[in-house]
């Protein structure tokens, strides 16, 4: 039992170091820039920063292609700068977790360079096959870019295994030296002061014939070993957040019996929030939550609306995927692999009601909310950029040239990805400074919701009970903890709705024109695309 399950009531904030704030005028965000903006994150009211990979890398997959795990990419700063960032964050009460791609390295990593050499003693640090036909049941993840999970290496004279880009060879966890080396990487960053890790792409650590090579028992055994090591060597309050994009039963397996990862993303619930808005009913959300098993007391889901990747549609049916594409990605250019490469605000057509409704769900469904930088100010995207770059553009701090991301004297060509130029989302339209000053802004609304949520620990740690009723435009549930209980009612339709909740007879005081208390229960009336949080006795 960890002494301090802080992650169960925390709000996480994902920010891309290259895109947040450039302190030295080279057009690329850096660690010193993040330090300059910690004041903002503290003001906003988030608790933990998630830093996507900042290690040295050829940057062919946004840094998820690591060439040196014990370094900071020179564009971003140094290990010393990272120590300062951790220290400055901790002084403001902000924790920081590092995103660690442990499934694969870059093909530029010295381990791989050595392993491919004929006769190398390190050959079995990676996964090889003469024919490149082994493990045919494993799906291809980057469908738009790769035709096979094997790539021929003329130097090694063999094929190597990779679940993502061909320049990202998978490490071979059957070799115990690999697992040890990865633990040493973790120790290095934990010693520096990190509060834990997002463990990138963990379902794929091991391969076995006759399986789809995901969620294997050997993978869970290794993750339990990581957990044991960290608990023993660092005490109990560092956190492991798995990135296991799986159906609920398989995703919940990453919690073990409370002895594996503390957190895992709930990938399947995310697209269903958007489906509910488009279909004006909540049946898909209810179904997936009912299919989600209970999880150990010390564990927590991570829930999110968007992140640095495409909005993944891997965990929906083929029919639902077509529906999502039709509604949210009618232009082919906005589709990528099995997903949609757009940001939150453009996805919902810049509709403030939809943005508030989705955040209302994010802050009350079971799990810790994870925000993606820029969504709190309604930032746009740029689908003219390749791959996922269009959702990774610089944070818009003010309405000046370069949005206050970097100095206005910097050559625009040095800023990559470029600042969003679409009319409705240009820095003049969406920026932190203007929204901080405007009490009615989206930013101030998100901030005040975070403050309200902080006063509702039941949203993080409480029980969750979906209420039965006969209006499927409304999701109604109760979050309870000790003597506290809050009713959440969300109307996903464009029309006013009412729900009759028999089980709440006598538990809410009237006194609000939208509430009708009668002996048979409680009737809650909710406007189009609105949500209510009501304290229950
Ligand atoms: C994870 C990351 C993604 C990356 C992939 C391969 O899914 O979120 O950005 O491309 O792993 O490392």
CSV table of N, CA and C and ligand atoms in Angstrom, one decimal, residues 61 64 101 104 142 164-165 168 198 200-201 243 308-309 388 392, ligand 1:
chain,number,residue,atom,x,y,z
A,61,UNK,N,10.3,10.1,-34.4
A,61,UNK,CA,8.9,9.8,-33.9
A,61,UNK,C,8.8,10.7,-32.6
A,64,UNK,N,10.1,9.7,-29.3
A,64,UNK,CA,9.8,8.3,-28.8
A,64,UNK,C,10.7,7.3,-29.4
A,101,UNK,N,9.9,5.5,-23.1
A,101,UNK,CA,9.6,4.4,-24.1
A,101,UNK,C,10.5,3.2,-23.9
A,104,UNK,N,11.0,-0.1,-27.1
A,104,UNK,CA,11.9,0.0,-28.3
A,104,UNK,C,12.9,1.2,-28.1
A,142,UNK,N,1.1,1.3,-36.8
A,142,UNK,CA,1.2,2.4,-37.6
A,142,UNK,C,0.9,2.1,-39.1
A,164,UNK,N,6.3,-0.4,-33.9
A,164,UNK,CA,6.0,0.9,-34.4
A,164,UNK,C,6.8,1.2,-35.7
A,165,UNK,N,7.4,2.4,-35.8
A,165,UNK,CA,8.2,2.6,-37.0
A,165,UNK,C,9.3,1.7,-37.2
A,168,UNK,N,12.4,1.9,-35.2
A,168,UNK,CA,12.3,1.7,-33.7
A,168,UNK,C,12.3,0.2,-33.4
A,198,UNK,N,5.4,7.6,-17.1
A,198,UNK,CA,4.5,7.1,-18.1
A,198,UNK,C,5.2,6.0,-18.8
A,200,UNK,N,5.6,4.0,-21.8
A,200,UNK,CA,5.1,4.0,-23.2
A,200,UNK,C,4.9,2.6,-23.8
A,201,UNK,N,3.8,2.4,-24.4
A,201,UNK,CA,3.6,1.1,-25.3
A,201,UNK,C,4.0,-0.2,-24.5
A,243,UNK,N,0.8,3.0,-20.5
A,243,UNK,CA,0.1,3.3,-21.7
A,243,UNK,C,-0.2,2.0,-22.3
A,308,UNK,N,-1.0,13.9,-27.4
A,308,UNK,CA,-0.1,14.3,-28.5
A,308,UNK,C,-0.2,13.3,-29.7
A,309,UNK,N,-1.0,12.3,-29.6
A,309,UNK,CA,-1.2,11.3,-30.7
A,309,UNK,C,-2.5,11.6,-31.4
A,388,UNK,N,1.7,13.5,-36.7
A,388,UNK,CA,0.9,14.2,-35.6
A,388,UNK,C,1.4,15.6,-35.3
A,392,UNK,N,0.8,19.4,-32.3
A,392,UNK,CA,1.9,19.6,-31.4
A,392,UNK,C,2.5,21.0,-31.6
B,1,LIG,C1,3.2,5.7,-27.9
B,1,LIG,C2,3.3,7.3,-28.1
B,1,LIG,C3,3.4,7.6,-29.5
B,1,LIG,C4,4.6,6.9,-30.1
B,1,LIG,C5,4.5,5.4,-29.9
B,1,LIG,C6,5.7,4.7,-30.3
B,1,LIG,O1,2.0,5.3,-28.5
B,1,LIG,O2,2.2,7.9,-27.4
B,1,LIG,O3,3.5,9.0,-29.7
B,1,LIG,O4,4.7,7.2,-31.5
B,1,LIG,O5,4.3,5.1,-28.6
B,1,LIG,O6,6.8,5.0,-29.4
